Amino acid sequence: RILFPALSASHVCMDPHADLYSVLGVAEEASEDELKRAFRRLSLAYHPDRWQAPQDKREAGERFLHVARAYGVLSDERKRMAYDELGPRDFEQGQQLLTAEVDSAAKLRARFEREKRRVAEQAYHGKLRMSGSLVVGASASDLLAPADPDLPLGERLWPHISSVSMSEDMALALSQRTALTCGCQLLTKGGLGGCTLRLGFKRQLGHHAFLHASASGLNGSPISAGLSASRRLSRHSNGAVSASLSSRGLTDVCLRASRQLTKHTLGEAVWLVGSGGDDGSFCLRLSRTGSRPPSASRLDLGEISARSRLAEALPK
């Protein structure tokens, strides 16, 4: 026995993307009266109250809702315009674009194509992320801690630019957990300059932990390798540790703790330990980010040299 003869025909399908005209069994140029007659016939045939067995009642209910949805779209002039223009697969997205300004199929198509391009751009930028920075360093050591502590303030050297660094970084997502990274940095300090190229691989270890391995070279110098690990400590706090290796061995270790202070403000504490403990620094930093247009600014609250204290604390 065929349970639902009307819906067993090939022109009717329960696929959510099926043609709605086929669901009602009418032509695409069907009039409003033809749509009404088809809906009445099918809704009476598949109304759940006409069936007694539980399985029959459930199947009839599903078909009744399918028929009602088809009629609800095709009986509405604006929804039918969107359906005829975009088809069954893009109709749901196009229906969200039906505003008062969209009063024709041409305007709907134009808005739909713009939205489609915007979504494609978001997907592209979601896989390829680029960021850049410009950092200008200034030294006030001659003003705050001159060689001669008794030197009058007016005769001390005022803060001066000590370094300039520009960097550009790119990350290409290979999957939800892995990404390739590439970066370039230009640095000038103390009258000298250099360029660094970095290539790396980033892997998400868990929901809140990441591992990043990279290799870099500076102006023909031997290639150095870096390894960093980061973890989310709380809802607003993160911690990270990184180390750099070269042909000379371990060159530096960096410990970093950060906390999101406000929606656009990040506070950081950075402790950098140099090779052998003969150089190092501790820095407190505030970073401010904006979204229109994307930008960021950073303020180093203070940097304390740990050269002498580290040399005394670490074993020779």
mmCIF file of C-alpha atoms in Angstrom, residues 202 205 208-214 225-233 238-245 250 252-258 268-273:
data_model
loop_
_atom_site.group_PDB
_atom_site.id
_atom_site.type_symbol
_atom_site.label_atom_id
_atom_site.label_comp_id
_atom_site.label_asym_id
_atom_site.label_seq_id
_atom_site.Cartn_x
_atom_site.Cartn_y
_atom_site.Cartn_z
ATOM 1 C CA LYS A 202 51.673 26.832 14.567
ATOM 2 C CA LEU A 205 47.293 21.601 21.255
ATOM 3 C CA HIS A 208 43.528 27.000 25.278
ATOM 4 C CA ALA A 209 47.101 25.919 24.397
ATOM 5 C CA PHE A 210 49.288 26.594 21.343
ATOM 6 C CA LEU A 211 52.754 25.568 20.166
ATOM 7 C CA HIS A 212 54.709 27.593 17.612
ATOM 8 C CA ALA A 213 58.014 26.540 16.002
ATOM 9 C CA SER A 214 59.894 28.874 13.665
ATOM 10 C CA ALA A 225 65.288 28.501 15.555
ATOM 11 C CA GLY A 226 62.581 29.500 17.964
ATOM 12 C CA LEU A 227 60.046 27.600 20.022
ATOM 13 C CA SER A 228 57.164 29.143 21.934
ATOM 14 C CA ALA A 229 54.216 27.815 23.895
ATOM 15 C CA SER A 230 51.214 29.761 25.113
ATOM 16 C CA ARG A 231 48.196 28.938 27.251
ATOM 17 C CA ARG A 232 45.078 30.690 28.376
ATOM 18 C CA LEU A 233 45.254 30.952 32.166
ATOM 19 C CA ASN A 238 47.292 34.393 29.031
ATOM 20 C CA GLY A 239 50.821 33.165 29.637
ATOM 21 C CA ALA A 240 53.604 32.349 27.184
ATOM 22 C CA VAL A 241 57.219 31.176 27.203
ATOM 23 C CA SER A 242 59.600 31.261 24.249
ATOM 24 C CA ALA A 243 63.227 30.411 23.582
ATOM 25 C CA SER A 244 65.631 31.032 20.704
ATOM 26 C CA LEU A 245 68.437 28.731 19.593
ATOM 27 C CA LEU A 250 70.462 29.150 23.714
ATOM 28 C CA ASP A 252 67.445 34.149 24.995
ATOM 29 C CA VAL A 253 64.355 33.116 26.936
ATOM 30 C CA CYS A 254 61.233 35.245 27.199
ATOM 31 C CA LEU A 255 58.437 34.929 29.752
ATOM 32 C CA ARG A 256 55.264 36.861 29.013
ATOM 33 C CA ALA A 257 52.014 37.325 30.953
ATOM 34 C CA SER A 258 49.107 39.333 29.565
ATOM 35 C CA GLU A 268 51.563 42.820 29.492
ATOM 36 C CA ALA A 269 54.527 41.950 31.686
ATOM 37 C CA VAL A 270 57.586 40.734 29.764
ATOM 38 C CA TRP A 271 60.775 39.287 31.231
ATOM 39 C CA LEU A 272 63.571 38.718 28.742
ATOM 40 C CA VAL A 273 66.646 36.742 29.794
#
